[in-house]
PDB file of C-alpha atoms in Angstrom:
ATOM      1  CA  MET A   1     -30.539  15.970 -40.964  1.00  0.00           C
ATOM      2  CA  SER A   2     -29.630  12.358 -40.549  1.00  0.00           C
ATOM      3  CA  THR A   3     -29.426  10.635 -37.210  1.00  0.00           C
ATOM      4  CA  ILE A   4     -25.608  10.656 -37.486  1.00  0.00           C
ATOM      5  CA  GLU A   5     -25.459  14.465 -38.041  1.00  0.00           C
ATOM      6  CA  LYS A   6     -27.744  15.551 -35.129  1.00  0.00           C
ATOM      7  CA  GLU A   7     -26.260  17.980 -32.594  1.00  0.00           C
ATOM      8  CA  VAL A   8     -24.454  16.582 -29.766  1.00  0.00           C
ATOM      9  CA  THR A   9     -27.230  17.812 -27.380  1.00  0.00           C
ATOM     10  CA  GLN A  10     -29.224  14.858 -28.550  1.00  0.00           C
ATOM     11  CA  PRO A  11     -28.868  11.502 -26.711  1.00  0.00           C
ATOM     12  CA  SER A  12     -26.665   9.049 -28.343  1.00  0.00           C
ATOM     13  CA  LEU A  13     -27.632   5.525 -29.383  1.00  0.00           C
ATOM     14  CA  TYR A  14     -25.250   4.195 -26.723  1.00  0.00           C
ATOM     15  CA  THR A  15     -27.035   6.280 -24.019  1.00  0.00           C
ATOM     16  CA  ALA A  16     -30.490   5.145 -25.108  1.00  0.00           C
ATOM     17  CA  LEU A  17     -29.503   1.491 -25.074  1.00  0.00           C
ATOM     18  CA  GLN A  18     -27.829   1.837 -21.586  1.00  0.00           C
ATOM     19  CA  SER A  19     -31.088   3.366 -20.459  1.00  0.00           C
ATOM     20  CA  SER A  20     -33.010   0.305 -21.888  1.00  0.00           C
ATOM     21  CA  TYR A  21     -31.100  -1.786 -19.227  1.00  0.00           C
ATOM     22  CA  GLY A  22     -32.005   0.478 -16.361  1.00  0.00           C
ATOM     23  CA  ASP A  23     -28.920   2.690 -16.327  1.00  0.00           C
ATOM     24  CA  LYS A  24     -30.002   5.701 -14.270  1.00  0.00           C
ATOM     25  CA  ASN A  25     -27.345   7.992 -15.398  1.00  0.00           C
ATOM     26  CA  ALA A  26     -28.299   7.197 -19.060  1.00  0.00           C
ATOM     27  CA  THR A  27     -32.018   7.908 -18.239  1.00  0.00           C
ATOM     28  CA  LYS A  28     -30.900  11.117 -16.666  1.00  0.00           C
ATOM     29  CA  ARG A  29     -28.929  12.236 -19.747  1.00  0.00           C
ATOM     30  CA  ILE A  30     -32.069  11.590 -21.938  1.00  0.00           C
ATOM     31  CA  VAL A  31     -34.232  13.565 -19.657  1.00  0.00           C
ATOM     32  CA  ASP A  32     -31.637  16.378 -19.591  1.00  0.00           C
ATOM     33  CA  SER A  33     -31.804  16.475 -23.242  1.00  0.00           C
ATOM     34  CA  GLY A  34     -35.505  17.447 -23.341  1.00  0.00           C
ATOM     35  CA  TYR A  35     -37.352  14.137 -22.990  1.00  0.00           C
ATOM     36  CA  VAL A  36     -39.711  13.023 -20.182  1.00  0.00           C
ATOM     37  CA  LYS A  37     -39.952   9.403 -19.202  1.00  0.00           C
ATOM     38  CA  ASN A  38     -43.409   8.035 -19.291  1.00  0.00           C
ATOM     39  CA  ASP A  39     -43.188   5.795 -16.167  1.00  0.00           C
ATOM     40  CA  LYS A  40     -46.717   4.408 -16.857  1.00  0.00           C
ATOM     41  CA  LEU A  41     -45.717   2.908 -20.074  1.00  0.00           C
ATOM     42  CA  SER A  42     -42.135   2.000 -19.154  1.00  0.00           C
ATOM     43  CA  ASP A  43     -40.886  -1.076 -17.386  1.00  0.00           C
ATOM     44  CA  HIS A  44     -37.569  -3.130 -16.997  1.00  0.00           C
ATOM     45  CA  ARG A  45     -37.968  -4.423 -20.654  1.00  0.00           C
ATOM     46  CA  GLN A  46     -38.712  -1.065 -22.398  1.00  0.00           C
ATOM     47  CA  GLN A  47     -38.914   2.659 -21.786  1.00  0.00           C
ATOM     48  CA  ILE A  48     -41.018   5.345 -23.397  1.00  0.00           C
ATOM     49  CA  PHE A  49     -39.803   8.884 -23.583  1.00  0.00           C
ATOM     50  CA  TYR A  50     -41.579  11.905 -25.114  1.00  0.00           C
ATOM     51  CA  ASN A  51     -39.970  15.226 -26.214  1.00  0.00           C
ATOM     52  CA  GLN A  52     -42.669  17.775 -26.401  1.00  0.00           C
ATOM     53  CA  ALA A  53     -40.604  20.372 -28.092  1.00  0.00           C
ATOM     54  CA  GLU A  54     -40.036  18.088 -31.001  1.00  0.00           C
ATOM     55  CA  ASN A  55     -43.200  16.167 -30.604  1.00  0.00           C
ATOM     56  CA  LYS A  56     -41.153  13.004 -30.631  1.00  0.00           C
ATOM     57  CA  VAL A  57     -41.606   9.610 -29.093  1.00  0.00           C
ATOM     58  CA  MET A  58     -38.576   7.384 -28.329  1.00  0.00           C
ATOM     59  CA  MET A  59     -38.802   3.829 -27.243  1.00  0.00           C
ATOM     60  CA  ASN A  60     -35.779   1.883 -25.942  1.00  0.00           C
ATOM     61  CA  VAL A  61     -36.037  -1.920 -25.832  1.00  0.00           C
ATOM     62  CA  ALA A  62     -33.669  -3.846 -23.738  1.00  0.00           C
ATOM     63  CA  GLY A  63     -32.025  -7.066 -24.775  1.00  0.00           C
ATOM     64  CA  THR A  64     -31.966 -10.375 -22.957  1.00  0.00           C
ATOM     65  CA  HIS A  65     -31.688  -9.833 -19.279  1.00  0.00           C
ATOM     66  CA  THR A  66     -34.239 -12.244 -17.502  1.00  0.00           C
ATOM     67  CA  LEU A  67     -34.958 -16.018 -17.602  1.00  0.00           C
ATOM     68  CA  LYS A  68     -38.098 -15.200 -19.527  1.00  0.00           C
ATOM     69  CA  ASP A  69     -36.114 -13.480 -22.163  1.00  0.00           C
ATOM     70  CA  LYS A  70     -34.051 -16.559 -22.663  1.00  0.00           C
ATOM     71  CA  ILE A  71     -37.307 -18.342 -23.663  1.00  0.00           C
ATOM     72  CA  THR A  72     -38.031 -15.361 -25.984  1.00  0.00           C
ATOM     73  CA  ASP A  73     -34.648 -15.866 -27.547  1.00  0.00           C
ATOM     74  CA  ILE A  74     -35.566 -19.458 -28.317  1.00  0.00           C
ATOM     75  CA  GLY A  75     -38.691 -18.116 -30.116  1.00  0.00           C
ATOM     76  CA  LEU A  76     -36.500 -15.735 -32.054  1.00  0.00           C
ATOM     77  CA  GLY A  77     -34.145 -18.494 -33.121  1.00  0.00           C
ATOM     78  CA  LEU A  78     -37.025 -20.524 -34.352  1.00  0.00           C
ATOM     79  CA  GLY A  79     -38.611 -17.549 -36.183  1.00  0.00           C
ATOM     80  CA  LEU A  80     -41.539 -17.260 -33.813  1.00  0.00           C
ATOM     81  CA  LEU A  81     -40.608 -13.872 -32.167  1.00  0.00           C
ATOM     82  CA  LYS A  82     -43.944 -12.261 -33.137  1.00  0.00           C
ATOM     83  CA  SER A  83     -45.828 -14.920 -31.027  1.00  0.00           C
ATOM     84  CA  THR A  84     -43.948 -14.164 -27.871  1.00  0.00           C
ATOM     85  CA  LYS A  85     -45.335 -12.332 -24.825  1.00  0.00           C
ATOM     86  CA  ARG A  86     -42.299 -10.065 -24.895  1.00  0.00           C
ATOM     87  CA  TYR A  87     -42.910  -9.020 -28.619  1.00  0.00           C
ATOM     88  CA  GLN A  88     -46.705  -8.567 -28.011  1.00  0.00           C
ATOM     89  CA  SER A  89     -46.012  -6.293 -24.879  1.00  0.00           C
ATOM     90  CA  ALA A  90     -43.557  -4.059 -26.822  1.00  0.00           C
ATOM     91  CA  LYS A  91     -45.874  -3.747 -29.689  1.00  0.00           C
ATOM     92  CA  LYS A  92     -48.801  -2.700 -27.552  1.00  0.00           C
ATOM     93  CA  THR A  93     -46.703  -0.314 -25.571  1.00  0.00           C
ATOM     94  CA  LEU A  94     -45.436   1.374 -28.747  1.00  0.00           C
ATOM     95  CA  GLU A  95     -49.124   1.611 -29.930  1.00  0.00           C
ATOM     96  CA  LYS A  96     -50.241   3.154 -26.684  1.00  0.00           C
ATOM     97  CA  ALA A  97     -47.462   5.777 -26.772  1.00  0.00           C
ATOM     98  CA  LYS A  98     -48.145   6.837 -30.238  1.00  0.00           C
ATOM     99  CA  LYS A  99     -51.894   7.216 -29.321  1.00  0.00           C
ATOM    100  CA  GLU A 100     -51.222   9.006 -26.085  1.00  0.00           C
ATOM    101  CA  TYR A 101     -48.852  11.544 -27.727  1.00  0.00           C
ATOM    102  CA  GLY A 102     -50.898  11.775 -30.951  1.00  0.00           C
ATOM    103  CA  VAL A 103     -47.881  10.943 -33.235  1.00  0.00           C
ATOM    104  CA  GLU A 104     -47.669   8.581 -36.207  1.00  0.00           C
ATOM    105  CA  THR A 105     -43.993   7.787 -35.977  1.00  0.00           C
ATOM    106  CA  ALA A 106     -41.454   6.981 -33.290  1.00  0.00           C
ATOM    107  CA  THR A 107     -37.778   6.259 -32.857  1.00  0.00           C
ATOM    108  CA  ILE A 108     -37.162   2.811 -31.532  1.00  0.00           C
ATOM    109  CA  ASN A 109     -33.814   1.706 -30.125  1.00  0.00           C
ATOM    110  CA  GLY A 110     -32.754  -1.899 -29.265  1.00  0.00           C
ATOM    111  CA  HIS A 111     -29.779  -4.036 -28.511  1.00  0.00           C
ATOM    112  CA  SER A 112     -29.693  -7.814 -29.126  1.00  0.00           C
ATOM    113  CA  LEU A 113     -33.104  -9.198 -28.601  1.00  0.00           C
ATOM    114  CA  GLY A 114     -34.328  -5.591 -28.100  1.00  0.00           C
ATOM    115  CA  GLY A 115     -32.969  -4.855 -31.607  1.00  0.00           C
ATOM    116  CA  ALA A 116     -34.858  -7.798 -33.123  1.00  0.00           C
ATOM    117  CA  ILE A 117     -38.082  -6.549 -31.475  1.00  0.00           C
ATOM    118  CA  ALA A 118     -37.470  -2.922 -32.368  1.00  0.00           C
ATOM    119  CA  GLN A 119     -37.167  -4.013 -36.056  1.00  0.00           C
ATOM    120  CA  LYS A 120     -40.281  -6.033 -36.003  1.00  0.00           C
ATOM    121  CA  ILE A 121     -42.706  -3.710 -34.133  1.00  0.00           C
ATOM    122  CA  ALA A 122     -41.714  -0.524 -36.252  1.00  0.00           C
ATOM    123  CA  SER A 123     -43.897   0.759 -38.960  1.00  0.00           C
ATOM    124  CA  LYS A 124     -42.328   1.622 -42.221  1.00  0.00           C
ATOM    125  CA  GLN A 125     -42.046   5.317 -41.179  1.00  0.00           C
ATOM    126  CA  ASP A 126     -40.480   4.729 -37.806  1.00  0.00           C
ATOM    127  CA  THR A 127     -36.818   5.223 -37.259  1.00  0.00           C
ATOM    128  CA  VAL A 128     -35.122   2.034 -35.842  1.00  0.00           C
ATOM    129  CA  ASN A 129     -31.655   2.066 -34.339  1.00  0.00           C
ATOM    130  CA  ALA A 130     -30.605  -1.533 -33.528  1.00  0.00           C
ATOM    131  CA  TYR A 131     -27.239  -2.793 -32.394  1.00  0.00           C
ATOM    132  CA  ASN A 132     -26.246  -6.467 -32.719  1.00  0.00           C
ATOM    133  CA  SER A 133     -29.841  -7.604 -33.292  1.00  0.00           C
ATOM    134  CA  GLY A 134     -30.626 -11.275 -32.855  1.00  0.00           C
ATOM    135  CA  MET A 135     -31.545 -12.638 -36.339  1.00  0.00           C
ATOM    136  CA  THR A 136     -32.383 -16.067 -37.697  1.00  0.00           C
ATOM    137  CA  ILE A 137     -30.265 -17.673 -40.505  1.00  0.00           C
ATOM    138  CA  GLY A 138     -30.785 -15.655 -43.696  1.00  0.00           C
ATOM    139  CA  GLU A 139     -32.938 -12.963 -42.052  1.00  0.00           C
ATOM    140  CA  LYS A 140     -32.535  -9.525 -43.650  1.00  0.00           C
ATOM    141  CA  ALA A 141     -32.151  -6.366 -41.622  1.00  0.00           C
ATOM    142  CA  ARG A 142     -35.107  -3.867 -41.707  1.00  0.00           C
ATOM    143  CA  LYS A 143     -34.768  -1.231 -44.280  1.00  0.00           C
ATOM    144  CA  GLY A 144     -35.999   2.258 -43.520  1.00  0.00           C
ATOM    145  CA  PRO A 145     -34.909   5.236 -41.463  1.00  0.00           C
ATOM    146  CA  GLY A 146     -32.293   4.582 -38.768  1.00  0.00           C
ATOM    147  CA  ASN A 147     -29.269   2.420 -38.274  1.00  0.00           C
ATOM    148  CA  VAL A 148     -29.218  -1.417 -38.083  1.00  0.00           C
ATOM    149  CA  ILE A 149     -25.551  -2.163 -37.223  1.00  0.00           C
ATOM    150  CA  ARG A 150     -23.442  -4.972 -35.920  1.00  0.00           C
ATOM    151  CA  GLN A 151     -20.048  -5.234 -34.441  1.00  0.00           C
ATOM    152  CA  LYS A 152     -17.553  -7.247 -36.561  1.00  0.00           C
ATOM    153  CA  GLY A 153     -17.350 -10.756 -35.027  1.00  0.00           C
ATOM    154  CA  ASP A 154     -20.669 -10.572 -33.036  1.00  0.00           C
ATOM    155  CA  VAL A 155     -22.054 -14.068 -32.804  1.00  0.00           C
ATOM    156  CA  VAL A 156     -25.586 -13.034 -31.992  1.00  0.00           C
ATOM    157  CA  SER A 157     -26.149 -10.993 -35.163  1.00  0.00           C
ATOM    158  CA  MET A 158     -24.047 -12.949 -37.486  1.00  0.00           C
ATOM    159  CA  PHE A 159     -26.836 -14.997 -39.181  1.00  0.00           C
ATOM    160  CA  GLY A 160     -28.730 -11.950 -40.528  1.00  0.00           C
ATOM    161  CA  SER A 161     -27.764  -9.886 -43.585  1.00  0.00           C
ATOM    162  CA  GLY A 162     -28.153  -6.170 -44.565  1.00  0.00           C
ATOM    163  CA  GLN A 163     -26.662  -4.727 -41.414  1.00  0.00           C
ATOM    164  CA  LYS A 164     -23.968  -2.064 -41.460  1.00  0.00           C
ATOM    165  CA  THR A 165     -20.851  -3.594 -39.939  1.00  0.00           C
ATOM    166  CA  GLN A 166     -18.505  -1.477 -37.801  1.00  0.00           C
ATOM    167  CA  GLY A 167     -15.338  -1.692 -35.612  1.00  0.00           C
ATOM    168  CA  LYS A 168     -12.556  -4.053 -35.289  1.00  0.00           C
ATOM    169  CA  THR A 169     -13.262  -7.760 -35.391  1.00  0.00           C
ATOM    170  CA  LYS A 170     -13.777  -9.116 -31.959  1.00  0.00           C
ATOM    171  CA  PHE A 171     -14.865 -12.646 -31.240  1.00  0.00           C
ATOM    172  CA  GLY A 172     -17.439 -14.083 -28.782  1.00  0.00           C
ATOM    173  CA  LEU A 173     -19.623 -12.232 -26.529  1.00  0.00           C
ATOM    174  CA  GLY A 174     -17.033  -9.276 -26.191  1.00  0.00           C
ATOM    175  CA  ALA A 175     -18.152  -8.238 -29.722  1.00  0.00           C
ATOM    176  CA  HIS A 176     -21.807  -8.055 -28.368  1.00  0.00           C
ATOM    177  CA  GLU A 177     -21.164  -5.638 -25.540  1.00  0.00           C
ATOM    178  CA  LEU A 178     -22.634  -2.055 -25.591  1.00  0.00           C
ATOM    179  CA  GLY A 179     -19.340  -0.498 -24.841  1.00  0.00           C
ATOM    180  CA  ASN A 180     -18.277  -1.193 -28.446  1.00  0.00           C
ATOM    181  CA  ILE A 181     -20.527   1.655 -29.703  1.00  0.00           C
ATOM    182  CA  LYS A 182     -19.734   4.162 -26.846  1.00  0.00           C
ATOM    183  CA  LYS A 183     -17.739   6.406 -29.320  1.00  0.00           C
ATOM    184  CA  THR A 184     -19.988   5.895 -32.338  1.00  0.00           C
ATOM    185  CA  LYS A 185     -21.586   9.158 -33.227  1.00  0.00           C
ATOM    186  CA  ILE A 186     -25.169   8.116 -33.755  1.00  0.00           C
ATOM    187  CA  TYR A 187     -27.571  10.550 -32.225  1.00  0.00           C
ATOM    188  CA  ILE A 188     -31.402  10.175 -31.736  1.00  0.00           C
TER     189      ILE A 188
END
């Protein structure tokens, strides 16, 4: 069953991305769907959840929301994302979660900078759901399980290629907002 065809009892991509920014109601919806949040591996930049019934790890990676993240954005723009502390931290967290729960694959969700990080830390087998990922000029979206999508008119993700495009064209930062995918039926 594809991520788009999952039952509605599964959290949506919108919910996962809201949770990545610290939305407590979104986190509660994820927990209510059968996941447990790993507070030891989670912080304001990323959260780790585990669903024991499905033996599934989910990682949600927030986009830019601190001054330090703006420095990481510069590294992303210069093609140096993998050398940033933010990237290194996310990669180590994902590795620790996979080891702790004894899984080889995970579902990684991210928006903007978080989407860029999600695409780069993932193994080929991981499922990546990224929305409006920051991308360098000519960069290609990750291929593999999941959904790498951009809103028509989004200025942050416009330099990359290979993303699924959705929605009506909006311009500027309005096209970058999470609310644009609120009704998109992508379940994780």
